[in-house]
Each structure stands twice: as structure tokens, then as C-alpha cells.
Amino acid sequence: QVQLVESGGGLVQAGGSLRLSCTASGRTDSNFAVGWFRQAPGKEREFVASINWRGAMLDYADSLKGRFTISADRGMDTVYLQMNKLKPEDTAVYYCAATRQHAGRYIGQYDFWGQGTQVTVSS
């Protein structure tokens, strides 16, 4: 069983930055892929970014390329989401998720989920 804990959320003004962390514990190994998703009030959970196989493959939602960066430490125990030039529409609960299969953009591809961390961007 894998446990995921997100941290780093908070309140930030538009144009500011935040770095989220997702720390994994339990039965982790190098064949491990992690994705970030977010869910705004009244909206469906959506894909943000993913990192696969020791950081060899990265993927981003098209609308977030250039502002968000996903990275991981060497052992994939902690995965980061650097968010720059934040906008009010980035306000959401951000979740990390993990899978031992290939990472993807769909919620169903992930087996383990964290509890989420709130990001609020004020205008």
C-alpha cells in the first residue's frame, strides 16, 4: 500500500508562486509514476502534470505548459509541482496520485491518491 501526502498549498496573490510537494511512503519503488490533478469548486477533477519512470517522461496539461513544472527527487519519494505566475482560475484542491503503471492524464489510471492541498489565488 502506498500513502501519499501533499503539502505546500496556501493563499497567494495572482502572479505569485507556490511549490507543492507529494511525499510517498509505503511500498514504493523506482517503477513508480505520479500525477498531479486539481479540482475547483463545482468542477470535475482535471489533469495537471505527470512524471514517469524516474523522471524520464513528463507531461503537462496544455493550458499549463510554461507555468507549471513537475519534478521528483532521485528515488521518486517526493514529487514537486512548481507553480508560477498563478492566476485566480488556478484556485483548486490539488491532489497527487500514484501508479505502478504508466502515468497518464486519466483519473482511472491511478491507484493511490492523497488527501489534497488547497491552493487559493487572490486577484
Short mmCIF file of N, CA and C in Angstrom, two decimals:
data_model
loop_
_atom_site.label_atom_id
_atom_site.label_comp_id
_atom_site.label_asym_id
_atom_site.label_seq_id
_atom_site.Cartn_x
_atom_site.Cartn_y
_atom_site.Cartn_z
N GLN A 1 0.84 -1.19 0.00
CA GLN A 1 0.00 0.00 0.00
C GLN A 1 0.88 1.24 0.00
N VAL A 2 0.49 2.21 -0.76
CA VAL A 2 1.24 3.45 -0.86
C VAL A 2 0.43 4.58 -0.23
N GLN A 3 1.09 5.38 0.56
CA GLN A 3 0.46 6.56 1.15
C GLN A 3 1.06 7.81 0.54
N LEU A 4 0.21 8.74 0.21
CA LEU A 4 0.65 9.99 -0.39
C LEU A 4 0.16 11.15 0.46
N VAL A 5 1.06 12.09 0.69
CA VAL A 5 0.71 13.27 1.47
C VAL A 5 1.15 14.51 0.71
N GLU A 6 0.20 15.39 0.41
CA GLU A 6 0.51 16.65 -0.26
C GLU A 6 0.75 17.74 0.78
N SER A 7 1.59 18.69 0.40
CA SER A 7 1.82 19.86 1.24
C SER A 7 2.23 21.02 0.36
N GLY A 8 2.23 22.20 0.95
CA GLY A 8 2.70 23.38 0.23
C GLY A 8 1.62 24.30 -0.28
N GLY A 9 0.38 23.90 -0.12
CA GLY A 9 -0.70 24.77 -0.57
C GLY A 9 -0.83 25.98 0.33
N GLY A 10 -1.67 26.91 -0.10
CA GLY A 10 -1.89 28.11 0.69
C GLY A 10 -2.54 29.20 -0.12
N LEU A 11 -2.49 30.40 0.43
CA LEU A 11 -3.07 31.57 -0.22
C LEU A 11 -1.95 32.40 -0.83
N VAL A 12 -2.11 32.77 -2.08
CA VAL A 12 -1.10 33.55 -2.78
C VAL A 12 -1.80 34.56 -3.68
N GLN A 13 -1.16 35.68 -3.91
CA GLN A 13 -1.72 36.68 -4.82
C GLN A 13 -1.46 36.28 -6.27
N ALA A 14 -2.30 36.75 -7.12
CA ALA A 14 -2.12 36.49 -8.55
C ALA A 14 -0.72 36.96 -8.99
N GLY A 15 -0.08 36.14 -9.79
CA GLY A 15 1.28 36.41 -10.23
C GLY A 15 2.34 35.77 -9.36
N GLY A 16 1.93 35.27 -8.22
CA GLY A 16 2.87 34.65 -7.30
C GLY A 16 3.15 33.20 -7.64
N SER A 17 3.92 32.56 -6.77
CA SER A 17 4.35 31.17 -6.99
C SER A 17 4.11 30.34 -5.74
N LEU A 18 3.94 29.06 -5.95
CA LEU A 18 3.88 28.08 -4.89
C LEU A 18 4.56 26.81 -5.37
N ARG A 19 5.11 26.07 -4.43
CA ARG A 19 5.64 24.76 -4.76
C ARG A 19 4.95 23.72 -3.88
N LEU A 20 4.27 22.81 -4.53
CA LEU A 20 3.61 21.73 -3.83
C LEU A 20 4.54 20.52 -3.76
N SER A 21 4.39 19.76 -2.70
CA SER A 21 5.16 18.53 -2.54
C SER A 21 4.21 17.36 -2.34
N CYS A 22 4.59 16.24 -2.85
CA CYS A 22 3.84 15.00 -2.66
C CYS A 22 4.84 13.96 -2.17
N THR A 23 4.68 13.57 -0.93
CA THR A 23 5.60 12.61 -0.33
C THR A 23 4.95 11.24 -0.28
N ALA A 24 5.66 10.27 -0.80
CA ALA A 24 5.14 8.90 -0.86
C ALA A 24 5.83 8.03 0.17
N SER A 25 5.07 7.16 0.79
CA SER A 25 5.61 6.18 1.72
C SER A 25 4.90 4.85 1.51
N GLY A 26 5.48 3.82 2.04
CA GLY A 26 4.89 2.51 1.84
C GLY A 26 5.70 1.73 0.83
N ARG A 27 5.05 0.96 0.01
CA ARG A 27 5.74 0.06 -0.91
C ARG A 27 6.05 0.78 -2.23
N THR A 28 6.96 1.69 -2.14
CA THR A 28 7.36 2.44 -3.34
C THR A 28 8.60 1.80 -3.94
N ASP A 29 8.78 1.99 -5.20
CA ASP A 29 10.00 1.54 -5.86
C ASP A 29 10.23 2.44 -7.07
N SER A 30 11.27 2.17 -7.80
CA SER A 30 11.63 3.09 -8.86
C SER A 30 10.62 3.04 -10.01
N ASN A 31 9.89 1.97 -10.18
CA ASN A 31 8.89 1.88 -11.24
C ASN A 31 7.59 2.46 -10.74
N PHE A 32 7.56 3.77 -10.69
CA PHE A 32 6.51 4.46 -9.97
C PHE A 32 6.22 5.75 -10.72
N ALA A 33 5.00 6.00 -11.02
CA ALA A 33 4.64 7.22 -11.74
C ALA A 33 3.65 8.02 -10.89
N VAL A 34 3.79 9.31 -10.97
CA VAL A 34 2.97 10.20 -10.15
C VAL A 34 2.33 11.27 -11.02
N GLY A 35 1.11 11.57 -10.72
CA GLY A 35 0.42 12.65 -11.41
C GLY A 35 -0.14 13.65 -10.43
N TRP A 36 -0.27 14.87 -10.88
CA TRP A 36 -0.96 15.92 -10.13
C TRP A 36 -2.28 16.21 -10.84
N PHE A 37 -3.31 16.34 -10.05
CA PHE A 37 -4.62 16.72 -10.55
C PHE A 37 -5.14 17.86 -9.69
N ARG A 38 -6.17 18.53 -10.17
CA ARG A 38 -6.77 19.57 -9.35
C ARG A 38 -8.27 19.57 -9.56
N GLN A 39 -8.96 20.07 -8.54
CA GLN A 39 -10.41 20.14 -8.62
C GLN A 39 -10.88 21.45 -8.01
N ALA A 40 -11.47 22.27 -8.86
CA ALA A 40 -12.03 23.53 -8.42
C ALA A 40 -13.48 23.31 -7.97
N PRO A 41 -14.01 24.20 -7.14
CA PRO A 41 -15.39 24.04 -6.67
C PRO A 41 -16.38 23.94 -7.83
N GLY A 42 -17.21 22.92 -7.79
CA GLY A 42 -18.23 22.73 -8.82
C GLY A 42 -17.73 22.19 -10.14
N LYS A 43 -16.44 21.82 -10.18
CA LYS A 43 -15.87 21.32 -11.44
C LYS A 43 -15.32 19.92 -11.25
N GLU A 44 -15.09 19.25 -12.35
CA GLU A 44 -14.52 17.92 -12.31
C GLU A 44 -13.01 17.99 -12.03
N ARG A 45 -12.50 16.92 -11.49
CA ARG A 45 -11.07 16.83 -11.27
C ARG A 45 -10.36 16.76 -12.63
N GLU A 46 -9.31 17.54 -12.77
CA GLU A 46 -8.62 17.59 -14.06
C GLU A 46 -7.13 17.35 -13.91
N PHE A 47 -6.56 16.84 -14.98
CA PHE A 47 -5.14 16.54 -15.03
C PHE A 47 -4.32 17.83 -15.05
N VAL A 48 -3.21 17.80 -14.31
CA VAL A 48 -2.29 18.93 -14.29
C VAL A 48 -0.95 18.54 -14.91
N ALA A 49 -0.32 17.51 -14.35
CA ALA A 49 1.00 17.10 -14.83
C ALA A 49 1.30 15.70 -14.33
N SER A 50 2.26 15.05 -14.97
CA SER A 50 2.67 13.73 -14.52
C SER A 50 4.15 13.53 -14.77
N ILE A 51 4.72 12.64 -14.00
CA ILE A 51 6.13 12.29 -14.14
C ILE A 51 6.24 10.78 -14.04
N ASN A 52 7.07 10.21 -14.92
CA ASN A 52 7.08 8.78 -15.11
C ASN A 52 8.49 8.25 -15.01
N TRP A 53 8.64 7.07 -14.45
CA TRP A 53 9.86 6.30 -14.55
C TRP A 53 11.11 7.10 -14.28
N ARG A 54 11.28 7.48 -13.04
CA ARG A 54 12.48 8.19 -12.58
C ARG A 54 12.64 9.53 -13.29
N GLY A 55 11.54 10.14 -13.62
CA GLY A 55 11.62 11.47 -14.21
C GLY A 55 11.95 11.48 -15.68
N ALA A 56 11.91 10.32 -16.31
CA ALA A 56 12.29 10.26 -17.71
C ALA A 56 11.22 10.83 -18.62
N MET A 57 9.98 10.80 -18.19
CA MET A 57 8.90 11.27 -19.05
C MET A 57 8.02 12.24 -18.27
N LEU A 58 7.83 13.42 -18.82
CA LEU A 58 6.99 14.44 -18.21
C LEU A 58 5.83 14.78 -19.14
N ASP A 59 4.71 15.12 -18.55
CA ASP A 59 3.56 15.51 -19.34
C ASP A 59 2.82 16.61 -18.59
N TYR A 60 2.24 17.53 -19.34
CA TYR A 60 1.52 18.65 -18.76
C TYR A 60 0.20 18.88 -19.49
N ALA A 61 -0.76 19.36 -18.74
CA ALA A 61 -1.97 19.85 -19.40
C ALA A 61 -1.56 21.00 -20.32
N ASP A 62 -2.12 21.03 -21.49
CA ASP A 62 -1.70 22.01 -22.50
C ASP A 62 -1.81 23.44 -21.98
N SER A 63 -2.84 23.71 -21.23
CA SER A 63 -3.09 25.07 -20.77
C SER A 63 -2.12 25.52 -19.69
N LEU A 64 -1.36 24.58 -19.12
CA LEU A 64 -0.48 24.91 -18.01
C LEU A 64 1.00 24.87 -18.39
N LYS A 65 1.30 24.43 -19.58
CA LYS A 65 2.70 24.39 -20.01
C LYS A 65 3.32 25.78 -19.93
N GLY A 66 4.53 25.80 -19.41
CA GLY A 66 5.23 27.07 -19.30
C GLY A 66 5.06 27.74 -17.95
N ARG A 67 4.02 27.40 -17.22
CA ARG A 67 3.82 27.98 -15.89
C ARG A 67 4.06 26.96 -14.77
N PHE A 68 3.75 25.71 -15.03
CA PHE A 68 3.90 24.66 -14.02
C PHE A 68 5.03 23.73 -14.41
N THR A 69 5.77 23.26 -13.42
CA THR A 69 6.86 22.33 -13.65
C THR A 69 6.79 21.21 -12.63
N ILE A 70 6.82 19.98 -13.11
CA ILE A 70 6.83 18.81 -12.24
C ILE A 70 8.24 18.26 -12.17
N SER A 71 8.63 17.81 -11.00
CA SER A 71 9.95 17.22 -10.83
C SER A 71 9.88 16.24 -9.66
N ALA A 72 10.96 15.49 -9.49
CA ALA A 72 10.98 14.49 -8.42
C ALA A 72 12.39 14.32 -7.91
N ASP A 73 12.50 13.89 -6.67
CA ASP A 73 13.82 13.55 -6.18
C ASP A 73 14.25 12.22 -6.80
N ARG A 74 15.49 11.84 -6.56
CA ARG A 74 16.07 10.70 -7.26
C ARG A 74 15.26 9.42 -7.06
N GLY A 75 14.79 9.19 -5.88
CA GLY A 75 14.08 7.94 -5.60
C GLY A 75 12.59 8.02 -5.81
N MET A 76 12.13 9.15 -6.33
CA MET A 76 10.68 9.36 -6.52
C MET A 76 9.92 9.27 -5.20
N ASP A 77 10.59 9.55 -4.07
CA ASP A 77 9.88 9.58 -2.80
C ASP A 77 9.11 10.88 -2.62
N THR A 78 9.59 11.93 -3.24
CA THR A 78 8.89 13.21 -3.20
C THR A 78 8.81 13.77 -4.61
N VAL A 79 7.62 14.16 -4.98
CA VAL A 79 7.38 14.77 -6.28
C VAL A 79 6.89 16.19 -6.05
N TYR A 80 7.40 17.11 -6.84
CA TYR A 80 7.11 18.52 -6.65
C TYR A 80 6.30 19.07 -7.82
N LEU A 81 5.53 20.07 -7.53
CA LEU A 81 4.85 20.83 -8.58
C LEU A 81 5.12 22.30 -8.32
N GLN A 82 5.99 22.87 -9.14
CA GLN A 82 6.29 24.29 -9.06
C GLN A 82 5.28 25.05 -9.90
N MET A 83 4.59 25.98 -9.29
CA MET A 83 3.55 26.72 -9.99
C MET A 83 3.90 28.20 -9.97
N ASN A 84 4.10 28.76 -11.13
CA ASN A 84 4.48 30.17 -11.28
C ASN A 84 3.39 30.96 -11.98
N LYS A 85 3.46 32.26 -11.82
CA LYS A 85 2.51 33.18 -12.46
C LYS A 85 1.07 32.70 -12.22
N LEU A 86 0.77 32.44 -10.98
CA LEU A 86 -0.53 31.88 -10.64
C LEU A 86 -1.66 32.85 -10.94
N LYS A 87 -2.79 32.29 -11.32
CA LYS A 87 -3.98 33.04 -11.67
C LYS A 87 -5.13 32.64 -10.76
N PRO A 88 -6.11 33.49 -10.60
CA PRO A 88 -7.27 33.11 -9.77
C PRO A 88 -7.92 31.81 -10.23
N GLU A 89 -7.89 31.54 -11.52
CA GLU A 89 -8.50 30.30 -12.03
C GLU A 89 -7.69 29.06 -11.68
N ASP A 90 -6.51 29.24 -11.10
CA ASP A 90 -5.74 28.10 -10.61
C ASP A 90 -6.21 27.66 -9.23
N THR A 91 -7.12 28.41 -8.63
CA THR A 91 -7.64 28.06 -7.32
C THR A 91 -8.34 26.70 -7.37
N ALA A 92 -7.90 25.79 -6.52
CA ALA A 92 -8.44 24.44 -6.51
C ALA A 92 -7.79 23.65 -5.39
N VAL A 93 -8.33 22.47 -5.15
CA VAL A 93 -7.63 21.50 -4.32
C VAL A 93 -6.76 20.68 -5.26
N TYR A 94 -5.49 20.58 -4.91
CA TYR A 94 -4.53 19.86 -5.74
C TYR A 94 -4.24 18.51 -5.10
N TYR A 95 -4.33 17.48 -5.93
CA TYR A 95 -4.13 16.11 -5.47
C TYR A 95 -2.94 15.49 -6.21
N CYS A 96 -2.19 14.68 -5.50
CA CYS A 96 -1.24 13.83 -6.21
C CYS A 96 -1.76 12.40 -6.17
N ALA A 97 -1.36 11.66 -7.18
CA ALA A 97 -1.81 10.29 -7.34
C ALA A 97 -0.65 9.47 -7.87
N ALA A 98 -0.68 8.18 -7.60
CA ALA A 98 0.43 7.33 -7.99
C ALA A 98 -0.06 6.03 -8.62
N THR A 99 0.81 5.49 -9.46
CA THR A 99 0.51 4.22 -10.11
C THR A 99 1.81 3.50 -10.40
N ARG A 100 1.74 2.19 -10.44
CA ARG A 100 2.91 1.41 -10.87
C ARG A 100 2.85 1.12 -12.37
N GLN A 101 1.82 1.62 -13.00
CA GLN A 101 1.72 1.53 -14.45
C GLN A 101 2.23 2.84 -15.03
N HIS A 102 2.09 3.01 -16.30
CA HIS A 102 2.49 4.26 -16.93
C HIS A 102 1.56 5.38 -16.49
N ALA A 103 2.13 6.52 -16.21
CA ALA A 103 1.32 7.68 -15.85
C ALA A 103 0.53 8.14 -17.07
N GLY A 104 -0.58 8.77 -16.81
CA GLY A 104 -1.39 9.29 -17.89
C GLY A 104 -2.22 10.46 -17.43
N ARG A 105 -3.16 10.84 -18.23
CA ARG A 105 -3.98 12.01 -17.96
C ARG A 105 -5.34 11.66 -17.36
N TYR A 106 -5.61 10.40 -17.15
CA TYR A 106 -6.93 9.99 -16.72
C TYR A 106 -6.93 9.51 -15.27
N ILE A 107 -7.94 9.91 -14.53
CA ILE A 107 -8.03 9.58 -13.13
C ILE A 107 -7.97 8.08 -12.91
N GLY A 108 -8.62 7.33 -13.77
CA GLY A 108 -8.70 5.88 -13.60
C GLY A 108 -7.37 5.16 -13.75
N GLN A 109 -6.36 5.85 -14.24
CA GLN A 109 -5.06 5.22 -14.41
C GLN A 109 -4.26 5.15 -13.11
N TYR A 110 -4.76 5.80 -12.07
CA TYR A 110 -4.01 5.91 -10.82
C TYR A 110 -4.68 5.10 -9.71
N ASP A 111 -3.84 4.45 -8.93
CA ASP A 111 -4.33 3.55 -7.89
C ASP A 111 -4.37 4.17 -6.50
N PHE A 112 -3.50 5.15 -6.28
CA PHE A 112 -3.36 5.72 -4.94
C PHE A 112 -3.50 7.23 -5.02
N TRP A 113 -4.17 7.80 -4.02
CA TRP A 113 -4.43 9.24 -4.01
C TRP A 113 -4.13 9.83 -2.65
N GLY A 114 -3.65 11.06 -2.65
CA GLY A 114 -3.51 11.82 -1.43
C GLY A 114 -4.81 12.51 -1.07
N GLN A 115 -4.79 13.23 0.05
CA GLN A 115 -5.99 13.91 0.54
C GLN A 115 -6.17 15.29 -0.08
N GLY A 116 -5.14 15.79 -0.70
CA GLY A 116 -5.26 17.09 -1.37
C GLY A 116 -4.75 18.23 -0.52
N THR A 117 -4.34 19.30 -1.20
CA THR A 117 -3.93 20.52 -0.54
C THR A 117 -4.57 21.70 -1.26
N GLN A 118 -5.09 22.64 -0.49
CA GLN A 118 -5.82 23.76 -1.07
C GLN A 118 -4.87 24.84 -1.56
N VAL A 119 -5.10 25.28 -2.77
CA VAL A 119 -4.39 26.43 -3.33
C VAL A 119 -5.44 27.50 -3.65
N THR A 120 -5.23 28.67 -3.10
CA THR A 120 -6.15 29.78 -3.35
C THR A 120 -5.35 30.95 -3.88
N VAL A 121 -5.75 31.44 -5.05
CA VAL A 121 -5.06 32.57 -5.68
C VAL A 121 -6.02 33.75 -5.67
N SER A 122 -5.61 34.81 -5.00
CA SER A 122 -6.45 36.00 -4.92
C SER A 122 -6.10 36.97 -6.04
N SER A 123 -7.10 37.71 -6.47
CA SER A 123 -6.90 38.66 -7.57
C SER A 123 -6.47 40.02 -7.06
#
